mmCIF file with all atom_site columns, C-alpha atoms in Angstrom:
data_model
loop_
_atom_site.group_PDB
_atom_site.id
_atom_site.type_symbol
_atom_site.label_atom_id
_atom_site.label_alt_id
_atom_site.label_comp_id
_atom_site.label_asym_id
_atom_site.label_entity_id
_atom_site.label_seq_id
_atom_site.pdbx_PDB_ins_code
_atom_site.Cartn_x
_atom_site.Cartn_y
_atom_site.Cartn_z
_atom_site.occupancy
_atom_site.B_iso_or_equiv
_atom_site.pdbx_formal_charge
_atom_site.auth_seq_id
_atom_site.auth_comp_id
_atom_site.auth_asym_id
_atom_site.auth_atom_id
_atom_site.pdbx_PDB_model_num
ATOM 1   C CA . UNK A 1 1   ? -20.302 0.119   4.207   1.00 66.00 ? 1   UNK A CA 1
ATOM 2   C CA . UNK A 1 2   ? -18.167 2.261   5.700   1.00 82.00 ? 2   UNK A CA 1
ATOM 3   C CA . UNK A 1 3   ? -18.699 5.707   5.564   1.00 89.00 ? 3   UNK A CA 1
ATOM 4   C CA . UNK A 1 4   ? -15.056 7.169   5.291   1.00 92.00 ? 4   UNK A CA 1
ATOM 5   C CA . UNK A 1 5   ? -14.480 4.543   1.942   1.00 95.00 ? 5   UNK A CA 1
ATOM 6   C CA . UNK A 1 6   ? -17.012 5.400   0.358   1.00 93.00 ? 6   UNK A CA 1
ATOM 7   C CA . UNK A 1 7   ? -17.080 9.561   1.016   1.00 95.00 ? 7   UNK A CA 1
ATOM 8   C CA . UNK A 1 8   ? -13.811 9.041   -0.659  1.00 97.00 ? 8   UNK A CA 1
ATOM 9   C CA . UNK A 1 9   ? -14.118 6.498   -3.313  1.00 97.00 ? 9   UNK A CA 1
ATOM 10  C CA . UNK A 1 10  ? -18.110 7.247   -4.145  1.00 96.00 ? 10  UNK A CA 1
ATOM 11  C CA . UNK A 1 11  ? -17.737 4.348   -7.391  1.00 96.00 ? 11  UNK A CA 1
ATOM 12  C CA . UNK A 1 12  ? -16.936 1.277   -6.022  1.00 97.00 ? 12  UNK A CA 1
ATOM 13  C CA . UNK A 1 13  ? -18.592 -1.904  -7.387  1.00 96.00 ? 13  UNK A CA 1
ATOM 14  C CA . UNK A 1 14  ? -20.631 -4.428  -5.028  1.00 96.00 ? 14  UNK A CA 1
ATOM 15  C CA . UNK A 1 15  ? -17.916 -6.405  -5.321  1.00 96.00 ? 15  UNK A CA 1
ATOM 16  C CA . UNK A 1 16  ? -15.344 -4.025  -4.131  1.00 97.00 ? 16  UNK A CA 1
ATOM 17  C CA . UNK A 1 17  ? -17.233 -2.573  -1.730  1.00 96.00 ? 17  UNK A CA 1
ATOM 18  C CA . UNK A 1 18  ? -18.084 -6.258  -0.169  1.00 96.00 ? 18  UNK A CA 1
ATOM 19  C CA . UNK A 1 19  ? -14.244 -6.789  0.191   1.00 98.00 ? 19  UNK A CA 1
ATOM 20  C CA . UNK A 1 20  ? -13.392 -3.944  1.951   1.00 97.00 ? 20  UNK A CA 1
ATOM 21  C CA . UNK A 1 21  ? -16.486 -4.709  4.316   1.00 97.00 ? 21  UNK A CA 1
ATOM 22  C CA . UNK A 1 22  ? -15.297 -8.030  5.498   1.00 97.00 ? 22  UNK A CA 1
ATOM 23  C CA . UNK A 1 23  ? -11.625 -6.807  5.810   1.00 97.00 ? 23  UNK A CA 1
ATOM 24  C CA . UNK A 1 24  ? -13.349 -5.398  9.936   1.00 96.00 ? 24  UNK A CA 1
ATOM 25  C CA . UNK A 1 25  ? -13.838 -8.962  10.866  1.00 96.00 ? 25  UNK A CA 1
ATOM 26  C CA . UNK A 1 26  ? -11.030 -10.924 9.213   1.00 97.00 ? 26  UNK A CA 1
ATOM 27  C CA . UNK A 1 27  ? -8.073  -8.395  10.933  1.00 97.00 ? 27  UNK A CA 1
ATOM 28  C CA . UNK A 1 28  ? -10.361 -8.341  14.419  1.00 95.00 ? 28  UNK A CA 1
ATOM 29  C CA . UNK A 1 29  ? -9.973  -12.256 13.896  1.00 95.00 ? 29  UNK A CA 1
ATOM 30  C CA . UNK A 1 30  ? -6.701  -12.600 13.115  1.00 95.00 ? 30  UNK A CA 1
ATOM 31  C CA . UNK A 1 31  ? -5.019  -9.918  14.825  1.00 92.00 ? 31  UNK A CA 1
ATOM 32  C CA . UNK A 1 32  ? -6.315  -12.303 17.945  1.00 91.00 ? 32  UNK A CA 1
ATOM 33  C CA . UNK A 1 33  ? -4.126  -14.835 17.018  1.00 91.00 ? 33  UNK A CA 1
ATOM 34  C CA . UNK A 1 34  ? -1.021  -12.987 15.146  1.00 89.00 ? 34  UNK A CA 1
ATOM 35  C CA . UNK A 1 35  ? -0.666  -9.487  16.015  1.00 86.00 ? 35  UNK A CA 1
ATOM 36  C CA . UNK A 1 36  ? -0.052  -7.452  12.787  1.00 89.00 ? 36  UNK A CA 1
ATOM 37  C CA . UNK A 1 37  ? -2.466  -3.907  13.858  1.00 90.00 ? 37  UNK A CA 1
ATOM 38  C CA . UNK A 1 38  ? -1.435  -3.039  16.989  1.00 87.00 ? 38  UNK A CA 1
ATOM 39  C CA . UNK A 1 39  ? -4.292  -3.593  19.464  1.00 84.00 ? 39  UNK A CA 1
ATOM 40  C CA . UNK A 1 40  ? -5.290  -0.301  21.011  1.00 85.00 ? 40  UNK A CA 1
ATOM 41  C CA . UNK A 1 41  ? -5.405  0.847   16.802  1.00 92.00 ? 41  UNK A CA 1
ATOM 42  C CA . UNK A 1 42  ? -7.934  -1.837  15.521  1.00 94.00 ? 42  UNK A CA 1
ATOM 43  C CA . UNK A 1 43  ? -10.534 0.055   15.952  1.00 93.00 ? 43  UNK A CA 1
ATOM 44  C CA . UNK A 1 44  ? -8.990  2.174   13.285  1.00 95.00 ? 44  UNK A CA 1
ATOM 45  C CA . UNK A 1 45  ? -8.500  -0.220  10.868  1.00 96.00 ? 45  UNK A CA 1
ATOM 46  C CA . UNK A 1 46  ? -10.599 1.932   8.003   1.00 97.00 ? 46  UNK A CA 1
ATOM 47  C CA . UNK A 1 47  ? -8.785  5.191   8.999   1.00 96.00 ? 47  UNK A CA 1
ATOM 48  C CA . UNK A 1 48  ? -5.713  3.813   9.658   1.00 96.00 ? 48  UNK A CA 1
ATOM 49  C CA . UNK A 1 49  ? -5.340  1.575   7.299   1.00 97.00 ? 49  UNK A CA 1
ATOM 50  C CA . UNK A 1 50  ? -7.062  0.849   4.411   1.00 98.00 ? 50  UNK A CA 1
ATOM 51  C CA . UNK A 1 51  ? -8.078  4.282   3.406   1.00 98.00 ? 51  UNK A CA 1
ATOM 52  C CA . UNK A 1 52  ? -4.438  5.455   4.124   1.00 98.00 ? 52  UNK A CA 1
ATOM 53  C CA . UNK A 1 53  ? -3.259  2.780   1.481   1.00 98.00 ? 53  UNK A CA 1
ATOM 54  C CA . UNK A 1 54  ? -6.000  3.187   -0.311  1.00 98.00 ? 54  UNK A CA 1
ATOM 55  C CA . UNK A 1 55  ? -4.120  7.381   -0.610  1.00 98.00 ? 55  UNK A CA 1
ATOM 56  C CA . UNK A 1 56  ? -2.164  5.761   -3.467  1.00 98.00 ? 56  UNK A CA 1
ATOM 57  C CA . UNK A 1 57  ? -4.672  5.572   -5.445  1.00 98.00 ? 57  UNK A CA 1
ATOM 58  C CA . UNK A 1 58  ? -5.471  9.456   -5.643  1.00 98.00 ? 58  UNK A CA 1
ATOM 59  C CA . UNK A 1 59  ? -1.688  10.186  -6.917  1.00 97.00 ? 59  UNK A CA 1
ATOM 60  C CA . UNK A 1 60  ? -1.733  7.753   -10.237 1.00 98.00 ? 60  UNK A CA 1
ATOM 61  C CA . UNK A 1 61  ? -4.497  5.397   -11.286 1.00 98.00 ? 61  UNK A CA 1
ATOM 62  C CA . UNK A 1 62  ? -2.957  2.238   -12.722 1.00 98.00 ? 62  UNK A CA 1
ATOM 63  C CA . UNK A 1 63  ? -4.245  0.888   -15.981 1.00 98.00 ? 63  UNK A CA 1
ATOM 64  C CA . UNK A 1 64  ? -5.242  -2.667  -16.116 1.00 98.00 ? 64  UNK A CA 1
ATOM 65  C CA . UNK A 1 65  ? -2.352  -4.708  -16.575 1.00 98.00 ? 65  UNK A CA 1
ATOM 66  C CA . UNK A 1 66  ? 0.188   -3.005  -14.413 1.00 98.00 ? 66  UNK A CA 1
ATOM 67  C CA . UNK A 1 67  ? 1.666   -5.212  -11.891 1.00 98.00 ? 67  UNK A CA 1
ATOM 68  C CA . UNK A 1 68  ? 3.029   -4.043  -8.371  1.00 98.00 ? 68  UNK A CA 1
ATOM 69  C CA . UNK A 1 69  ? 5.211   -5.408  -5.584  1.00 98.00 ? 69  UNK A CA 1
ATOM 70  C CA . UNK A 1 70  ? 4.693   -4.520  -1.969  1.00 98.00 ? 70  UNK A CA 1
ATOM 71  C CA . UNK A 1 71  ? 8.074   -3.869  -0.723  1.00 98.00 ? 71  UNK A CA 1
ATOM 72  C CA . UNK A 1 72  ? 7.282   -5.114  3.554   1.00 97.00 ? 72  UNK A CA 1
ATOM 73  C CA . UNK A 1 73  ? 3.511   -5.525  3.183   1.00 97.00 ? 73  UNK A CA 1
ATOM 74  C CA . UNK A 1 74  ? 3.200   -7.022  7.072   1.00 95.00 ? 74  UNK A CA 1
ATOM 75  C CA . UNK A 1 75  ? -0.195  -8.323  6.890   1.00 95.00 ? 75  UNK A CA 1
ATOM 76  C CA . UNK A 1 76  ? -1.288  -6.562  3.300   1.00 97.00 ? 76  UNK A CA 1
ATOM 77  C CA . UNK A 1 77  ? -1.078  -2.807  3.755   1.00 98.00 ? 77  UNK A CA 1
ATOM 78  C CA . UNK A 1 78  ? -1.101  -1.104  1.236   1.00 98.00 ? 78  UNK A CA 1
ATOM 79  C CA . UNK A 1 79  ? -1.045  -3.629  -1.003  1.00 98.00 ? 79  UNK A CA 1
ATOM 80  C CA . UNK A 1 80  ? -4.820  -5.427  -0.635  1.00 98.00 ? 80  UNK A CA 1
ATOM 81  C CA . UNK A 1 81  ? -7.020  -2.324  -0.286  1.00 98.00 ? 81  UNK A CA 1
ATOM 82  C CA . UNK A 1 82  ? -5.014  -1.137  -3.025  1.00 98.00 ? 82  UNK A CA 1
ATOM 83  C CA . UNK A 1 83  ? -5.562  -4.387  -4.964  1.00 98.00 ? 83  UNK A CA 1
ATOM 84  C CA . UNK A 1 84  ? -9.665  -4.274  -4.400  1.00 98.00 ? 84  UNK A CA 1
ATOM 85  C CA . UNK A 1 85  ? -9.566  -1.357  -5.862  1.00 98.00 ? 85  UNK A CA 1
ATOM 86  C CA . UNK A 1 86  ? -7.184  -2.186  -8.801  1.00 98.00 ? 86  UNK A CA 1
ATOM 87  C CA . UNK A 1 87  ? -8.885  -5.691  -10.023 1.00 98.00 ? 87  UNK A CA 1
ATOM 88  C CA . UNK A 1 88  ? -7.140  -5.619  -12.893 1.00 98.00 ? 88  UNK A CA 1
ATOM 89  C CA . UNK A 1 89  ? -3.402  -5.060  -11.737 1.00 98.00 ? 89  UNK A CA 1
ATOM 90  C CA . UNK A 1 90  ? -1.536  -7.536  -10.482 1.00 98.00 ? 90  UNK A CA 1
ATOM 91  C CA . UNK A 1 91  ? 0.206   -7.295  -6.720  1.00 98.00 ? 91  UNK A CA 1
ATOM 92  C CA . UNK A 1 92  ? 2.621   -8.955  -5.273  1.00 98.00 ? 92  UNK A CA 1
ATOM 93  C CA . UNK A 1 93  ? 3.335   -8.788  -1.815  1.00 98.00 ? 93  UNK A CA 1
ATOM 94  C CA . UNK A 1 94  ? 6.315   -9.445  0.499   1.00 98.00 ? 94  UNK A CA 1
ATOM 95  C CA . UNK A 1 95  ? 7.360   -9.514  3.878   1.00 97.00 ? 95  UNK A CA 1
ATOM 96  C CA . UNK A 1 96  ? 10.245  -11.339 5.730   1.00 96.00 ? 96  UNK A CA 1
ATOM 97  C CA . UNK A 1 97  ? 8.036   -12.057 8.503   1.00 95.00 ? 97  UNK A CA 1
ATOM 98  C CA . UNK A 1 98  ? 6.040   -15.277 7.853   1.00 95.00 ? 98  UNK A CA 1
ATOM 99  C CA . UNK A 1 99  ? 3.067   -15.032 9.916   1.00 96.00 ? 99  UNK A CA 1
ATOM 100 C CA . UNK A 1 100 ? 2.225   -11.543 8.502   1.00 95.00 ? 100 UNK A CA 1
ATOM 101 C CA . UNK A 1 101 ? 2.330   -12.865 4.908   1.00 97.00 ? 101 UNK A CA 1
ATOM 102 C CA . UNK A 1 102 ? -0.334  -15.860 6.202   1.00 97.00 ? 102 UNK A CA 1
ATOM 103 C CA . UNK A 1 103 ? -2.614  -13.618 7.449   1.00 97.00 ? 103 UNK A CA 1
ATOM 104 C CA . UNK A 1 104 ? -2.211  -11.572 3.962   1.00 97.00 ? 104 UNK A CA 1
ATOM 105 C CA . UNK A 1 105 ? -2.844  -14.834 1.880   1.00 98.00 ? 105 UNK A CA 1
ATOM 106 C CA . UNK A 1 106 ? -5.583  -16.014 4.395   1.00 97.00 ? 106 UNK A CA 1
ATOM 107 C CA . UNK A 1 107 ? -7.565  -12.433 4.315   1.00 98.00 ? 107 UNK A CA 1
ATOM 108 C CA . UNK A 1 108 ? -6.851  -12.626 0.323   1.00 98.00 ? 108 UNK A CA 1
ATOM 109 C CA . UNK A 1 109 ? -8.664  -16.248 0.504   1.00 98.00 ? 109 UNK A CA 1
ATOM 110 C CA . UNK A 1 110 ? -11.741 -15.294 2.363   1.00 98.00 ? 110 UNK A CA 1
ATOM 111 C CA . UNK A 1 111 ? -12.008 -12.117 0.098   1.00 98.00 ? 111 UNK A CA 1
ATOM 112 C CA . UNK A 1 112 ? -11.054 -13.921 -2.940  1.00 97.00 ? 112 UNK A CA 1
ATOM 113 C CA . UNK A 1 113 ? -9.195  -11.723 -3.602  1.00 97.00 ? 113 UNK A CA 1
ATOM 114 C CA . UNK A 1 114 ? -7.262  -13.543 -7.254  1.00 96.00 ? 114 UNK A CA 1
ATOM 115 C CA . UNK A 1 115 ? -4.814  -10.607 -8.531  1.00 98.00 ? 115 UNK A CA 1
ATOM 116 C CA . UNK A 1 116 ? -3.194  -10.245 -5.027  1.00 98.00 ? 116 UNK A CA 1
ATOM 117 C CA . UNK A 1 117 ? -0.353  -13.235 -4.411  1.00 98.00 ? 117 UNK A CA 1
ATOM 118 C CA . UNK A 1 118 ? 1.604   -12.833 -1.236  1.00 98.00 ? 118 UNK A CA 1
ATOM 119 C CA . UNK A 1 119 ? 4.992   -14.163 -0.846  1.00 98.00 ? 119 UNK A CA 1
ATOM 120 C CA . UNK A 1 120 ? 7.081   -15.099 2.389   1.00 98.00 ? 120 UNK A CA 1
ATOM 121 C CA . UNK A 1 121 ? 10.301  -13.272 0.971   1.00 96.00 ? 121 UNK A CA 1
ATOM 122 C CA . UNK A 1 122 ? 12.790  -10.491 1.514   1.00 94.00 ? 122 UNK A CA 1
ATOM 123 C CA . UNK A 1 123 ? 13.362  -7.969  -0.340  1.00 94.00 ? 123 UNK A CA 1
ATOM 124 C CA . UNK A 1 124 ? 17.054  -8.535  -1.878  1.00 94.00 ? 124 UNK A CA 1
ATOM 125 C CA . UNK A 1 125 ? 15.494  -11.812 -2.232  1.00 96.00 ? 125 UNK A CA 1
ATOM 126 C CA . UNK A 1 126 ? 12.739  -11.001 -5.118  1.00 97.00 ? 126 UNK A CA 1
ATOM 127 C CA . UNK A 1 127 ? 14.215  -10.992 -8.513  1.00 97.00 ? 127 UNK A CA 1
ATOM 128 C CA . UNK A 1 128 ? 10.691  -10.127 -10.274 1.00 98.00 ? 128 UNK A CA 1
ATOM 129 C CA . UNK A 1 129 ? 10.197  -6.629  -12.849 1.00 98.00 ? 129 UNK A CA 1
ATOM 130 C CA . UNK A 1 130 ? 6.978   -5.080  -11.400 1.00 98.00 ? 130 UNK A CA 1
ATOM 131 C CA . UNK A 1 131 ? 5.847   -0.841  -12.841 1.00 98.00 ? 131 UNK A CA 1
ATOM 132 C CA . UNK A 1 132 ? 5.783   0.026   -9.530  1.00 98.00 ? 132 UNK A CA 1
ATOM 133 C CA . UNK A 1 133 ? 6.860   -0.841  -5.964  1.00 98.00 ? 133 UNK A CA 1
ATOM 134 C CA . UNK A 1 134 ? 4.889   0.794   -2.946  1.00 98.00 ? 134 UNK A CA 1
ATOM 135 C CA . UNK A 1 135 ? 5.041   0.474   0.204   1.00 98.00 ? 135 UNK A CA 1
ATOM 136 C CA . UNK A 1 136 ? 4.337   1.592   3.842   1.00 96.00 ? 136 UNK A CA 1
ATOM 137 C CA . UNK A 1 137 ? 6.895   2.999   6.572   1.00 85.00 ? 137 UNK A CA 1
ATOM 138 C CA . UNK A 1 138 ? 8.934   0.276   5.815   1.00 88.00 ? 138 UNK A CA 1
ATOM 139 C CA . UNK A 1 139 ? 12.222  2.189   5.837   1.00 93.00 ? 139 UNK A CA 1
ATOM 140 C CA . UNK A 1 140 ? 14.498  5.229   4.764   1.00 94.00 ? 140 UNK A CA 1
ATOM 141 C CA . UNK A 1 141 ? 14.066  5.921   1.083   1.00 96.00 ? 141 UNK A CA 1
ATOM 142 C CA . UNK A 1 142 ? 17.916  5.965   0.077   1.00 96.00 ? 142 UNK A CA 1
ATOM 143 C CA . UNK A 1 143 ? 17.822  1.971   1.684   1.00 96.00 ? 143 UNK A CA 1
ATOM 144 C CA . UNK A 1 144 ? 14.414  1.292   0.093   1.00 97.00 ? 144 UNK A CA 1
ATOM 145 C CA . UNK A 1 145 ? 16.138  2.536   -3.550  1.00 97.00 ? 145 UNK A CA 1
ATOM 146 C CA . UNK A 1 146 ? 19.575  0.259   -3.208  1.00 97.00 ? 146 UNK A CA 1
ATOM 147 C CA . UNK A 1 147 ? 16.920  -2.595  -2.671  1.00 97.00 ? 147 UNK A CA 1
ATOM 148 C CA . UNK A 1 148 ? 14.576  -2.498  -5.022  1.00 97.00 ? 148 UNK A CA 1
ATOM 149 C CA . UNK A 1 149 ? 15.829  -0.555  -8.126  1.00 97.00 ? 149 UNK A CA 1
ATOM 150 C CA . UNK A 1 150 ? 16.555  -3.719  -9.733  1.00 97.00 ? 150 UNK A CA 1
ATOM 151 C CA . UNK A 1 151 ? 13.016  -4.803  -9.759  1.00 98.00 ? 151 UNK A CA 1
ATOM 152 C CA . UNK A 1 152 ? 11.430  -1.904  -11.351 1.00 98.00 ? 152 UNK A CA 1
ATOM 153 C CA . UNK A 1 153 ? 10.685  -3.254  -14.922 1.00 98.00 ? 153 UNK A CA 1
ATOM 154 C CA . UNK A 1 154 ? 12.095  -0.966  -17.434 1.00 96.00 ? 154 UNK A CA 1
ATOM 155 C CA . UNK A 1 155 ? 8.211   -0.743  -19.153 1.00 96.00 ? 155 UNK A CA 1
ATOM 156 C CA . UNK A 1 156 ? 6.012   1.828   -19.468 1.00 97.00 ? 156 UNK A CA 1
ATOM 157 C CA . UNK A 1 157 ? 2.341   1.515   -19.659 1.00 96.00 ? 157 UNK A CA 1
ATOM 158 C CA . UNK A 1 158 ? 0.912   4.386   -16.578 1.00 98.00 ? 158 UNK A CA 1
ATOM 159 C CA . UNK A 1 159 ? 0.736   8.061   -17.003 1.00 95.00 ? 159 UNK A CA 1
ATOM 160 C CA . UNK A 1 160 ? 3.520   7.937   -14.128 1.00 97.00 ? 160 UNK A CA 1
ATOM 161 C CA . UNK A 1 161 ? 6.651   6.702   -15.042 1.00 98.00 ? 161 UNK A CA 1
ATOM 162 C CA . UNK A 1 162 ? 7.566   2.996   -13.604 1.00 98.00 ? 162 UNK A CA 1
ATOM 163 C CA . UNK A 1 163 ? 9.154   3.730   -10.062 1.00 98.00 ? 163 UNK A CA 1
ATOM 164 C CA . UNK A 1 164 ? 8.133   4.478   -5.480  1.00 98.00 ? 164 UNK A CA 1
ATOM 165 C CA . UNK A 1 165 ? 4.911   5.136   -4.077  1.00 98.00 ? 165 UNK A CA 1
ATOM 166 C CA . UNK A 1 166 ? 5.208   4.942   -0.384  1.00 97.00 ? 166 UNK A CA 1
ATOM 167 C CA . UNK A 1 167 ? 3.417   6.208   2.234   1.00 98.00 ? 167 UNK A CA 1
ATOM 168 C CA . UNK A 1 168 ? 5.272   7.841   4.745   1.00 97.00 ? 168 UNK A CA 1
ATOM 169 C CA . UNK A 1 169 ? 5.165   10.565  7.969   1.00 95.00 ? 169 UNK A CA 1
ATOM 170 C CA . UNK A 1 170 ? 6.296   13.128  9.872   1.00 91.00 ? 170 UNK A CA 1
ATOM 171 C CA . UNK A 1 171 ? 9.525   15.546  8.291   1.00 92.00 ? 171 UNK A CA 1
ATOM 172 C CA . UNK A 1 172 ? 11.055  13.887  5.554   1.00 94.00 ? 172 UNK A CA 1
ATOM 173 C CA . UNK A 1 173 ? 13.658  17.019  4.125   1.00 94.00 ? 173 UNK A CA 1
ATOM 174 C CA . UNK A 1 174 ? 16.905  14.192  5.456   1.00 94.00 ? 174 UNK A CA 1
ATOM 175 C CA . UNK A 1 175 ? 15.559  11.472  3.678   1.00 94.00 ? 175 UNK A CA 1
ATOM 176 C CA . UNK A 1 176 ? 14.382  12.835  0.371   1.00 96.00 ? 176 UNK A CA 1
ATOM 177 C CA . UNK A 1 177 ? 17.280  15.920  -0.149  1.00 96.00 ? 177 UNK A CA 1
ATOM 178 C CA . UNK A 1 178 ? 18.755  12.598  -2.267  1.00 96.00 ? 178 UNK A CA 1
ATOM 179 C CA . UNK A 1 179 ? 16.641  12.623  -4.610  1.00 97.00 ? 179 UNK A CA 1
ATOM 180 C CA . UNK A 1 180 ? 15.372  16.665  -3.927  1.00 94.00 ? 180 UNK A CA 1
ATOM 181 C CA . UNK A 1 181 ? 15.172  17.114  -8.332  1.00 96.00 ? 181 UNK A CA 1
ATOM 182 C CA . UNK A 1 182 ? 12.927  14.183  -9.225  1.00 97.00 ? 182 UNK A CA 1
ATOM 183 C CA . UNK A 1 183 ? 10.794  12.920  -6.019  1.00 97.00 ? 183 UNK A CA 1
ATOM 184 C CA . UNK A 1 184 ? 7.191   14.107  -5.634  1.00 97.00 ? 184 UNK A CA 1
ATOM 185 C CA . UNK A 1 185 ? 5.749   14.707  -1.991  1.00 97.00 ? 185 UNK A CA 1
ATOM 186 C CA . UNK A 1 186 ? 1.872   15.114  -2.125  1.00 97.00 ? 186 UNK A CA 1
ATOM 187 C CA . UNK A 1 187 ? -0.031  15.857  1.252   1.00 97.00 ? 187 UNK A CA 1
ATOM 188 C CA . UNK A 1 188 ? -2.462  13.016  1.671   1.00 98.00 ? 188 UNK A CA 1
ATOM 189 C CA . UNK A 1 189 ? -4.759  15.529  3.679   1.00 97.00 ? 189 UNK A CA 1
ATOM 190 C CA . UNK A 1 190 ? -5.071  17.523  0.379   1.00 97.00 ? 190 UNK A CA 1
ATOM 191 C CA . UNK A 1 191 ? -7.824  14.367  -0.453  1.00 96.00 ? 191 UNK A CA 1
ATOM 192 C CA . UNK A 1 192 ? -8.697  12.550  2.743   1.00 98.00 ? 192 UNK A CA 1
ATOM 193 C CA . UNK A 1 193 ? -9.678  16.006  5.186   1.00 97.00 ? 193 UNK A CA 1
ATOM 194 C CA . UNK A 1 194 ? -9.742  13.799  8.898   1.00 97.00 ? 194 UNK A CA 1
ATOM 195 C CA . UNK A 1 195 ? -7.200  15.108  11.193  1.00 97.00 ? 195 UNK A CA 1
ATOM 196 C CA . UNK A 1 196 ? -5.045  11.889  11.366  1.00 97.00 ? 196 UNK A CA 1
ATOM 197 C CA . UNK A 1 197 ? -3.492  12.248  8.218   1.00 97.00 ? 197 UNK A CA 1
ATOM 198 C CA . UNK A 1 198 ? -2.051  16.140  8.751   1.00 96.00 ? 198 UNK A CA 1
ATOM 199 C CA . UNK A 1 199 ? 1.892   15.296  7.985   1.00 94.00 ? 199 UNK A CA 1
ATOM 200 C CA . UNK A 1 200 ? 1.054   12.348  6.249   1.00 97.00 ? 200 UNK A CA 1
ATOM 201 C CA . UNK A 1 201 ? 2.578   12.030  2.423   1.00 97.00 ? 201 UNK A CA 1
ATOM 202 C CA . UNK A 1 202 ? 2.973   9.601   -0.760  1.00 98.00 ? 202 UNK A CA 1
ATOM 203 C CA . UNK A 1 203 ? 6.587   9.454   -1.942  1.00 98.00 ? 203 UNK A CA 1
ATOM 204 C CA . UNK A 1 204 ? 6.297   9.691   -5.710  1.00 98.00 ? 204 UNK A CA 1
ATOM 205 C CA . UNK A 1 205 ? 10.201  8.853   -7.037  1.00 98.00 ? 205 UNK A CA 1
ATOM 206 C CA . UNK A 1 206 ? 10.550  7.878   -10.655 1.00 98.00 ? 206 UNK A CA 1
ATOM 207 C CA . UNK A 1 207 ? 13.028  5.518   -10.885 1.00 94.00 ? 207 UNK A CA 1
#
């Protein structure tokens, strides 16, 4: 198993471990056909993509039955690693680029991920309701809120109220300013020690 993942998630089941382990070969293979991860970054798949996605699980432990929309998933991040971690939750992964969604679908199929539904769809056209929307550096927070607020379910079932959880880096003061009274920013370096996670955050905005 990849040492980084077992370091921070020591209690994974054998099935979860084998699903995570399979990601390396699958993404390398697909990346040669369709560029979903920058070529120079594929060697950092587990640190920069898989573990980064799993940072959301350090902020919230989704209860069984939770529904999650991954907005702008690309090749499946953060949705696929989260779906592996939370097999009793339902994830829908959407992206406006069909090629990327095809990669996400093929990866799900290959590792037998049954709780993950990739769809070629723009956020504006997604009509469903979800407990949480997750995303990774897709667009500024105010723009994201404008598009996905309609998709946040009113029915609460988690310790955190329903809302948006996004992974972002750098100086976020300007984009979180409109929500400064309610937004919560968690530094990823508070739970992952690697240098790369410095100045990276999980942003939580109840909606």
